[in-house]
Amino acid sequence: MRISTDQIDQSRVEEFVQLLTRDQRRVFLYILSLLPNWTEAEEILQNTNLVLWRRFDDFVPGTSFYRWACGVAHLEVLKFRDRRRHDTLAFTSDFISEISAAMADDGDLIDRRHQALNCCLERLRETDRQLILLRYDHQATTQSVAKTLDRPVKSVYAAVNRIRDSLLACINRTLAAEDRQ
Amino acid sequence: MSSNRATDLLEELRGLLAQLCEGSLDGPGYRRIEALVRNGPTERQLYLDTILLHGELRWASAKSPSNLAANIADSTGEERLGRKNELALPLPSADCFSANLDPGNHNLDVSQTTLSPDGTGAAVKFSIPADPAADGADYQTILLSLQRFFLRGTVFVSRAAAILILVGTLCAGVLLGALAVAAVPQWREDGTHANSEVTLLGSTGAGFTTAIINLKHGSVNPNSASPTLPETVPTNYVHTVSNEALALFGATPKRIIWQLRFTGGLLDKNPGNRRVVLGLRAGETPAANLFLPGSDDPAQAGLWVFLTNGVNITPYTIQLATHGNLVFVNAAGEALLLATWDWAKFDMSAHPNITVNLDTSATHYALSFDQEVVNLVGALSGQLPSEAPTSVRIGVFDQIGEGDVPGSVIVDRIAIANVPAKDSRTFGDASISNVGSKVAE
């Protein structure tokens, strides 16, 4: 790995840190949409961050950092995919490119959905919110949640799916209402 | 296409996406999702919406797993940065990172911190005093080494600017916590919260030898009253805390040090009230989790230290009662008990703090404690049954027992260091070279 040895302007460093921290979540979601595996997406996010840092001189101020980062992340995903070309638990390169195009154009929509999710989580029934909290807790699995709640795994699986569907529907309703206004 | 047919396809896609989120989708399932998503814009939108929701929930939970809804809510609006102290208070989990690069001469100084606007990221920037003796390779060594130790962060280094930037992403809560401690110095352990602080020790120079990032993490006992907890907590709610670091092990032995403090839990002699696992896990597989072995969860290969009342490793059952165990899990997932010691003879009330040292190389191990324990079975040091991988992950996994069992284990430090010379000399010998432990007659 080559590290840039150019003198780096302090303000440029600060600009990079600001942009990177602002868009980390969105870039992570972009990567996850191409490679829907949590740990693999994390790894690619790290690699992407490093490339962004090394190539930050190529970034044109005033343009979309998110789009630029998505371009870099797309290549990192394809490289990762290529290294694991025998892994069947992944999408094909063509499919990845198709999704990439859709996601890179949807940066604003990601933020809108994020905002809508806030409202929808608040509207959940308390028991449902508790369940989704447990399920998405760090390192939790449906099995571990079922064990914790002393409920059948199938029941928890079905409930989590129901809550996710409910949240999806709520988000879509919220966005549709905003669009009508 | 008929509407019934379209509806059927969407339902099929929903089912597959549920499996995808669950992590149980197989290869043909991936192929089928591709085909369905290409069927039309509705299917593609359903895919994107589902993945975005899945990712948002996981991202938010990684930041502060027990306060998901609040965290998401906190991450919006103009008040975000002003609420960083509140964001940092619920710190149910954190990561400890340690790196042993080589001793050096200069400290790293925290020069700037940056919070991301949505509260899910944070950056801490350190300056490294310029060192004429250092060359690009040295800085590259730092970068690569530290990067490996940051499981959920990214480390950048610029040689000429002599700046090291740590950008926390999914472990942002840790960094936010570190920032908050500076802002809220009075926040200290009260039985439900442990203090949280960050110690950053680093050095650079001709040898680049030591860079220890040592985080004390906050822990929350969800069975105790706490203003940060949800109003309704199931009585059998289990809260977990994990700390991980990644280290390289080869022919030269390294010492992994866990400094722990206990409240409740192990102090409670009732079996089943507590179990704590110190995991030393093999491999660099990104899918590997530091996971509490249970009847449904095959153990990861590597060395495991259980400070425990009883743990199952599929398909083996390790000693029950108040015994601690050192277990080696080989590449085939077979668990071998290397040693068992007796906590019953150890006065934890008098010694709630304990340091556990595990010296290991690819071929040998030696376990020691700073308090005396009585070994019952096996040897606390010796040769591994088969060669261990050259890289492992270490960590602490804390599970509060079921029911209203108060207590916590506080990980003050996980560090990796060279084995002291006096112990090195005997390392690999079957005799015990550690301090304060003895083999039962």
XYZ file of C-alpha atoms in Angstrom:
622
model
C 0.000 0.000 0.000
C 1.448 3.297 -1.027
C 1.041 6.215 1.290
C 1.072 9.697 -0.086
C 4.129 11.602 1.034
C 3.075 14.929 -0.350
C 2.862 17.822 1.997
C -0.749 18.030 3.034
C -2.377 21.274 3.775
C -3.912 21.323 7.224
C -7.214 22.718 6.029
C -7.351 20.030 3.387
C -7.012 17.377 6.077
C -9.788 18.931 8.069
C -11.976 19.105 4.985
C -11.383 15.433 4.350
C -12.243 14.434 7.889
C -15.413 16.486 7.809
C -16.556 15.055 4.513
C -15.669 11.522 5.448
C -17.386 11.519 8.802
C -20.450 13.195 7.322
C -20.879 10.586 4.610
C -19.698 7.431 6.399
C -23.166 6.116 7.016
C -24.322 6.722 3.479
C -21.233 5.150 1.968
C -21.642 2.178 4.254
C -25.245 1.752 3.121
C -24.125 2.015 -0.468
C -21.575 -0.752 0.066
C -24.076 -2.893 1.924
C -26.496 -2.648 -0.990
C -23.849 -4.136 -3.267
C -22.558 -6.682 -0.832
C -25.216 -7.351 1.772
C -22.964 -8.854 4.385
C -22.365 -6.769 7.460
C -18.772 -7.716 8.194
C -17.690 -7.709 4.564
C -19.235 -4.293 4.084
C -17.297 -3.031 7.103
C -14.059 -4.330 5.669
C -14.717 -2.691 2.329
C -15.639 0.548 4.050
C -12.226 0.573 5.695
C -10.466 -0.079 2.422
C -12.556 2.570 0.739
C -11.680 5.109 3.413
C -8.016 4.500 2.879
C -8.290 4.917 -0.876
C -10.318 8.088 -0.404
C -7.587 9.453 1.794
C -4.812 8.554 -0.601
C -6.658 10.010 -3.547
C -8.186 12.989 -1.861
C -6.220 15.285 -4.139
C -8.378 13.959 -6.973
C -11.550 15.119 -5.290
C -12.879 18.339 -6.755
C -14.177 20.669 -4.028
C -17.772 21.630 -4.560
C -18.706 18.323 -6.146
C -20.462 15.491 -4.375
C -18.138 13.701 -1.988
C -20.727 10.959 -1.625
C -20.748 10.231 -5.341
C -16.993 10.291 -5.489
C -16.800 7.960 -2.522
C -19.355 5.628 -4.120
C -17.192 5.382 -7.206
C -14.233 4.357 -5.118
C -16.328 1.973 -3.037
C -17.747 0.379 -6.171
C -14.251 -0.519 -7.337
C -13.375 -1.847 -3.902
C -16.475 -4.032 -3.914
C -15.592 -5.402 -7.332
C -12.028 -6.091 -6.203
C -13.346 -7.850 -3.142
C -15.800 -9.774 -5.269
C -13.036 -10.744 -7.680
C -10.899 -12.103 -4.852
C -13.822 -14.265 -3.834
C -15.087 -15.161 -7.241
C -15.752 -18.712 -6.108
C -17.968 -17.507 -3.320
C -21.546 -18.089 -4.372
C -22.913 -16.007 -1.521
C -22.601 -12.780 -3.419
C -24.122 -11.005 -6.358
C -22.611 -11.023 -9.822
C -20.504 -8.107 -10.994
C -23.153 -7.036 -13.471
C -25.793 -6.915 -10.790
C -23.485 -5.003 -8.485
C -22.947 -2.386 -11.172
C -26.677 -2.024 -11.761
C -27.379 -1.482 -8.078
C -24.408 0.827 -7.783
C -25.833 3.177 -10.389
C -29.151 3.326 -8.596
C -27.620 3.918 -5.179
C -25.107 6.544 -6.244
C -27.969 8.596 -7.644
C -30.037 8.235 -4.513
C -27.922 9.989 -1.914
C -30.667 12.410 -1.020
C -33.241 9.664 -0.861
C -31.066 7.801 1.627
C -31.198 10.814 3.899
C -34.936 11.195 3.480
C -35.487 7.556 4.343
C -33.200 7.957 7.330
C -35.323 10.820 8.608
C -38.519 8.909 7.987
C -37.172 5.916 9.874
C -36.789 8.089 12.960
C -40.469 8.895 12.942
C -41.498 5.345 12.194
C -39.453 3.878 15.026
C -41.146 6.226 17.429
C -44.519 5.056 16.194
C -43.781 1.399 16.774
C -45.477 -0.372 19.614
C -43.182 -0.588 22.597
C -42.967 -4.362 22.424
C -42.109 -4.244 18.740
C -39.495 -1.618 19.316
C -37.960 -3.734 22.061
C -37.842 -6.725 19.782
C -36.187 -4.877 16.929
C -33.752 -3.376 19.428
C -32.818 -6.812 20.616
C -32.544 -8.269 17.143
C -30.249 -5.541 15.895
C -28.219 -5.413 19.048
C -24.535 -5.965 18.545
C -23.852 -9.556 17.509
C -27.387 -10.639 18.204
C -29.009 -13.309 16.100
C -32.567 -14.433 15.844
C -31.537 -17.514 17.795
C -29.971 -15.518 20.603
C -32.984 -13.214 20.787
C -35.313 -16.197 20.890
C -33.271 -17.652 23.708
C -33.282 -14.356 25.553
C -37.022 -13.955 25.256
C -37.682 -17.642 25.708
C -39.678 -17.699 22.519
C -39.538 -20.061 19.554
C -37.040 -19.039 16.902
C -39.671 -19.154 14.200
C -41.869 -16.814 16.168
C -39.087 -14.271 16.586
C -38.110 -14.598 12.941
C -41.662 -13.934 11.851
C -42.078 -11.038 14.253
C -38.866 -9.347 13.129
C -39.939 -9.681 9.505
C -43.316 -8.230 10.347
C -41.745 -5.257 12.096
C -39.356 -4.662 9.228
C -42.242 -4.769 6.762
C -44.151 -2.399 8.986
C -41.231 0.017 9.106
C -40.812 -0.172 5.347
C -44.459 0.598 4.784
C -44.331 3.449 7.282
C -41.256 4.957 5.634
C -42.865 4.792 2.215
C -46.070 6.365 3.526
C -44.092 9.157 5.173
C -42.163 9.918 1.997
C -45.316 9.804 -0.106
C -47.014 12.257 2.245
C -44.014 14.583 2.028
C -44.103 14.419 -1.758
C -47.771 15.358 -1.812
C -47.148 18.472 0.243
C -47.701 -9.951 -16.573
C -50.825 -10.470 -14.531
C -51.181 -8.638 -11.251
C -51.347 -11.945 -9.409
C -48.102 -13.019 -10.963
C -46.471 -9.694 -10.053
C -47.719 -9.987 -6.500
C -46.370 -13.504 -6.230
C -42.952 -12.346 -7.407
C -42.878 -9.536 -4.869
C -43.826 -11.931 -2.104
C -41.100 -14.300 -3.189
C -38.631 -11.419 -3.173
C -39.738 -10.374 0.313
C -39.108 -13.882 1.547
C -35.658 -13.990 0.037
C -34.787 -10.568 1.422
C -35.850 -11.725 4.860
C -33.386 -14.590 4.520
C -30.748 -12.156 3.315
C -31.200 -9.963 6.376
C -31.105 -13.063 8.517
C -27.829 -14.148 6.929
C -29.293 -17.457 5.887
C -29.561 -16.922 2.139
C -27.820 -19.552 0.009
C -26.174 -19.219 -3.395
C -29.279 -20.001 -5.436
C -31.110 -17.447 -3.303
C -28.667 -14.752 -4.380
C -29.155 -15.707 -8.014
C -32.914 -15.614 -7.584
C -32.833 -12.174 -5.978
C -30.852 -10.895 -8.947
C -33.413 -12.265 -11.339
C -36.326 -10.850 -9.399
C -34.772 -7.424 -8.914
C -34.138 -7.216 -12.640
C -37.802 -7.957 -13.203
C -38.757 -4.314 -12.826
C -38.409 -1.047 -10.912
C -40.818 -2.122 -8.178
C -38.721 -5.142 -7.340
C -35.523 -3.130 -7.456
C -36.970 -0.506 -5.154
C -38.094 -3.167 -2.706
C -34.567 -4.553 -2.645
C -32.989 -1.145 -2.067
C -35.529 -0.112 0.557
C -35.076 -3.349 2.487
C -31.288 -3.208 2.432
C -31.282 0.447 3.453
C -33.541 -0.283 6.398
C -31.456 -3.284 7.409
C -28.285 -1.231 7.177
C -29.693 1.748 9.053
C -30.813 -0.436 11.918
C -27.488 -2.208 12.122
C -25.500 0.981 11.816
C -27.442 2.638 14.583
C -27.267 -0.407 16.810
C -23.505 -0.598 16.361
C -23.227 2.912 17.651
C -25.157 2.190 20.783
C -26.887 -1.120 20.683
C -29.174 -0.727 23.623
C -30.465 2.644 22.663
C -31.186 2.201 19.024
C -34.256 4.328 18.642
C -32.859 7.132 20.694
C -29.651 7.086 18.716
C -31.408 7.326 15.424
C -33.515 10.126 16.738
C -30.452 11.842 18.118
C -28.722 11.722 14.815
C -30.969 14.280 13.192
C -31.693 17.934 13.538
C -29.693 20.947 14.507
C -29.073 19.827 18.051
C -26.826 16.928 17.127
C -23.449 18.200 18.115
C -24.777 19.899 21.166
C -26.049 16.585 22.436
C -22.829 14.686 22.198
C -22.614 14.232 25.931
C -25.998 12.626 25.991
C -25.062 10.438 23.096
C -22.060 9.230 24.959
C -23.709 8.360 28.234
C -25.258 5.078 27.200
C -22.108 3.207 26.406
C -23.079 -0.407 26.705
C -20.230 -1.578 24.596
C -16.899 -0.446 23.449
C -13.848 -1.813 21.853
C -10.371 -1.970 23.163
C -7.562 -1.810 20.749
C -3.994 -2.518 21.462
C -1.032 -2.657 19.237
C 2.496 -3.497 20.013
C 4.574 -2.118 17.233
C 7.918 -1.495 18.938
C 9.148 0.933 21.634
C 9.820 4.417 20.539
C 10.506 7.868 21.732
C 7.644 10.220 21.062
C 4.146 10.452 22.322
C 1.170 10.986 20.141
C -0.762 14.065 21.063
C -4.447 14.453 20.578
C -4.752 17.606 18.585
C -8.245 17.637 17.241
C -11.483 15.804 17.438
C -14.239 15.876 14.933
C -17.765 14.638 15.251
C -19.758 13.637 12.261
C -22.918 15.660 11.721
C -25.176 12.683 12.184
C -23.426 11.498 15.305
C -22.465 8.152 13.875
C -18.851 8.913 13.191
C -16.015 10.565 14.933
C -12.464 11.303 14.184
C -9.584 11.852 16.516
C -6.476 13.281 15.056
C -3.064 12.817 16.551
C 0.110 14.486 15.636
C 3.340 12.613 15.523
C 6.378 14.751 16.116
C 8.507 14.831 13.035
C 11.302 12.364 13.191
C 14.090 12.665 10.660
C 15.060 9.079 11.297
C 11.703 7.784 10.195
C 11.146 6.933 6.602
C 8.091 6.104 4.582
C 8.325 2.446 5.421
C 8.083 3.236 9.114
C 4.920 5.208 8.679
C 3.557 2.526 6.455
C 4.252 0.029 9.198
C 2.276 2.127 11.632
C -0.590 2.463 9.246
C -0.819 -1.197 8.427
C -0.402 -2.302 11.989
C -2.893 0.073 13.482
C -5.353 -0.567 10.735
C -5.398 -4.192 11.652
C -6.165 -3.341 15.216
C -9.075 -1.176 14.354
C -11.838 -3.514 13.542
C -14.371 -0.829 12.980
C -12.332 2.214 12.394
C -9.882 3.367 9.869
C -6.438 4.673 10.488
C -4.809 7.092 8.157
C -1.299 8.313 8.311
C 0.435 10.913 6.321
C 4.157 10.876 6.585
C 4.981 14.389 5.554
C 2.212 15.948 7.531
C 3.096 13.679 10.428
C -0.541 13.307 11.245
C -2.319 10.215 12.308
C -6.038 10.298 11.936
C -8.287 7.752 13.513
C -11.734 7.789 12.116
C -14.225 5.791 14.050
C -17.183 4.632 12.131
C -19.240 1.881 13.642
C -17.447 2.144 16.946
C -18.116 5.822 17.014
C -19.738 5.458 20.385
C -16.348 4.690 21.805
C -14.827 7.812 20.441
C -17.823 9.874 21.374
C -17.505 8.405 24.817
C -13.901 9.395 24.960
C -14.794 12.907 24.026
C -17.586 12.996 26.529
C -15.395 11.923 29.391
C -13.326 14.976 28.848
C -16.489 17.017 28.953
C -18.092 15.180 31.856
C -15.264 14.374 34.232
C -17.652 13.611 37.066
C -19.173 10.703 35.271
C -17.937 7.716 37.146
C -18.925 4.236 38.109
C -22.118 4.079 40.120
C -22.972 0.445 39.948
C -24.843 0.640 36.697
C -22.391 2.615 34.670
C -18.714 2.171 34.516
C -16.481 5.037 33.793
C -15.139 5.452 30.370
C -11.932 7.032 29.384
C -9.432 6.683 26.699
C -5.709 6.485 27.058
C -3.725 6.905 23.939
C -0.132 5.985 24.216
C 1.903 5.946 21.135
C 5.362 6.373 20.017
C 7.292 6.770 16.927
C 10.934 6.914 16.163
C 13.518 4.624 14.792
C 11.759 1.588 16.138
C 8.134 2.622 16.177
C 7.644 0.370 18.961
C 4.700 0.967 21.105
C 1.315 2.204 20.230
C -1.311 1.295 22.729
C -4.803 2.589 22.427
C -6.366 1.720 25.677
C -10.033 2.369 26.189
C -11.846 1.894 29.395
C -15.331 1.214 28.404
C -18.608 1.942 29.981
C -20.942 -0.911 30.642
C -24.556 -0.896 31.536
C -26.316 -3.559 33.433
C -29.709 -3.696 31.803
C -31.140 -5.476 34.802
C -30.429 -2.514 36.982
C -32.327 0.692 37.146
C -30.827 3.130 34.736
C -32.136 6.269 33.120
C -30.582 5.206 29.852
C -32.502 1.978 29.627
C -35.786 1.491 27.882
C -38.761 1.744 30.158
C -39.515 -1.911 29.778
C -36.724 -4.400 30.064
C -37.525 -8.086 29.868
C -36.503 -9.810 33.053
C -34.388 -12.295 31.168
C -32.743 -9.724 28.971
C -29.115 -10.552 28.382
C -26.700 -7.821 27.684
C -23.384 -8.510 26.092
C -20.195 -6.590 25.874
C -17.339 -7.543 23.692
C -13.928 -6.173 23.163
C -11.722 -7.289 20.425
C -8.312 -6.688 19.123
C -6.357 -8.331 16.420
C -2.818 -9.433 16.848
C -0.247 -11.409 15.038
C 1.372 -14.384 16.643
C 4.210 -16.401 15.323
C 7.312 -18.025 16.689
C 7.910 -15.195 19.134
C 5.529 -15.385 22.051
C 3.317 -12.426 22.830
C 1.555 -11.608 26.047
C -2.098 -10.709 26.013
C -3.144 -8.862 29.117
C -6.681 -8.443 30.325
C -7.263 -6.156 33.263
C -10.705 -6.747 34.631
C -12.854 -5.476 37.435
C -15.884 -7.305 38.674
C -18.981 -6.224 40.427
C -21.491 -8.891 41.262
C -21.418 -11.709 38.795
C -18.382 -13.779 39.549
C -18.526 -12.496 43.087
C -21.809 -14.271 43.306
C -21.072 -17.904 43.911
C -24.382 -19.063 42.615
C -23.691 -21.110 39.494
C -25.344 -19.756 36.434
C -25.400 -16.165 37.528
C -22.493 -15.156 35.473
C -20.155 -16.209 32.809
C -17.328 -14.320 31.256
C -15.329 -15.468 28.327
C -11.979 -14.186 27.329
C -11.685 -15.229 23.774
C -8.569 -15.603 21.728
C -9.855 -16.433 18.359
C -8.198 -17.633 15.261
C -8.108 -16.244 11.841
C -8.864 -13.049 10.072
C -12.131 -14.166 8.607
C -14.295 -11.110 8.427
C -17.344 -13.150 9.231
C -15.887 -14.333 12.495
C -17.554 -12.966 15.559
C -16.439 -13.060 19.095
C -19.392 -15.108 20.014
C -20.276 -16.695 23.241
C -20.117 -20.393 22.582
C -23.336 -22.057 23.371
C -25.215 -25.128 22.433
C -26.104 -23.625 19.085
C -22.867 -21.872 18.384
C -19.774 -23.759 17.330
C -16.657 -22.330 18.846
C -14.158 -20.475 16.749
C -10.731 -22.018 16.532
C -8.166 -20.619 18.901
C -7.584 -20.297 22.594
C -10.406 -19.454 24.951
C -10.108 -18.467 28.569
C -13.362 -18.896 30.437
C -13.833 -17.147 33.729
C -17.037 -18.910 34.086
C -19.546 -20.937 35.920
C -20.164 -23.214 33.042
C -19.998 -22.911 29.340
C -20.901 -25.241 26.563
C -18.812 -25.470 23.485
C -20.538 -27.530 20.904
C -20.374 -30.430 21.179
C -18.331 -30.387 24.349
C -19.345 -29.380 27.819
C -16.618 -27.723 29.803
C -16.330 -27.862 33.569
C -19.246 -26.494 35.497
C -19.468 -24.794 38.854
C -16.969 -22.215 39.951
C -14.210 -23.279 37.643
C -12.292 -21.319 35.100
C -11.109 -23.057 31.995
C -8.523 -22.619 29.309
C -9.712 -24.247 26.146
C -8.025 -24.767 22.826
C -10.252 -25.126 19.789
C -8.456 -26.535 16.806
C -9.115 -25.764 13.168
C -11.652 -28.564 12.979
C -13.644 -26.962 15.775
C -12.690 -29.602 18.320
C -12.335 -28.250 21.828
C -9.595 -29.479 24.112
C -9.434 -28.561 27.766
C -5.907 -27.415 28.591
C -6.436 -26.365 32.184
C -9.107 -25.853 34.822
C -8.714 -23.766 37.922
C -10.916 -23.241 40.938
C -12.428 -19.859 41.618
C -14.012 -21.112 44.815
C -10.684 -20.745 46.603
C -10.220 -17.275 45.240
C -11.556 -14.422 47.313
C -13.053 -12.152 44.686
C -14.608 -9.934 47.300
C -11.127 -9.071 48.435
C -9.746 -8.937 44.918
C -12.352 -7.580 42.536
C -9.580 -6.539 40.198
C -7.685 -9.174 38.368
C -5.150 -9.242 35.599
C -5.023 -12.231 33.343
C -1.944 -12.812 31.231
C -1.897 -15.272 28.406
C 1.431 -15.770 26.728
C 1.167 -17.530 23.459
C 2.973 -18.218 20.276
C 1.965 -20.426 17.411
C 3.008 -23.477 19.390
C 2.995 -22.751 23.133
C 0.912 -21.098 25.805
C 1.196 -19.960 29.409
C -1.669 -18.594 31.455
C -1.118 -16.566 34.609
C -3.018 -14.385 37.049
C -1.921 -11.660 39.382
C -3.873 -13.346 42.159
C -3.347 -16.869 43.305
C -5.581 -19.514 41.842
C -5.517 -23.245 42.321
C -5.114 -25.275 39.195
C -7.100 -28.490 39.143
C -6.757 -30.095 35.762
C -4.139 -29.891 33.057
C -1.355 -27.363 32.909
C -1.458 -23.619 32.825
C 1.430 -23.638 30.394
C 2.688 -26.009 27.775
C 2.599 -26.897 24.139
C -0.514 -26.444 22.079
C -2.086 -29.628 20.730
C -1.628 -28.355 17.221
C -0.156 -25.250 15.769
C -2.271 -22.186 16.251
C -2.909 -19.797 13.412
C -0.554 -16.906 13.055
C -3.244 -14.367 13.656
C -5.877 -14.323 16.307
C -8.451 -12.037 17.749
C -8.619 -11.500 21.427
C -11.413 -10.151 23.436
C -13.662 -10.263 26.417
C -17.205 -11.352 26.241
C -19.369 -10.561 29.181
C -22.801 -11.954 29.616
C -24.871 -10.907 32.519
C -26.756 -13.848 33.829
C -30.378 -14.404 33.309
C -32.734 -12.899 35.773
C -32.094 -9.885 37.927
C -28.434 -10.515 38.493
C -26.633 -7.276 39.013
C -23.029 -6.885 38.218
C -20.653 -6.210 35.444
C -17.216 -6.921 34.273
C -15.256 -3.862 33.375
C -12.463 -4.272 30.955
C -9.885 -1.772 31.961
C -7.415 -2.834 29.402
C -6.624 -5.318 26.751
C -3.067 -5.081 25.636
C -0.543 -7.050 23.743
C 3.065 -6.922 24.775
C 6.233 -8.843 24.522
C 6.616 -11.569 27.100
C 8.945 -10.344 29.846
C 12.390 -11.803 29.601
C 12.125 -13.702 32.857
C 9.068 -15.526 31.572
C 10.353 -15.832 28.069
C 13.194 -17.942 29.234
C 10.870 -20.651 30.360
C 8.179 -20.132 27.810
C 7.427 -23.346 26.052
C 8.544 -25.355 29.007
C 5.811 -27.408 30.624
C 6.657 -25.871 33.961
C 4.584 -22.928 35.042
C 6.412 -19.701 34.736
C 3.665 -17.377 35.770
C 3.145 -15.538 38.971
C 0.643 -16.481 41.588
C -0.660 -19.757 40.281
C 0.163 -23.232 41.327
C -0.601 -26.707 40.220
C -2.637 -28.862 42.513
C -0.739 -31.719 43.976
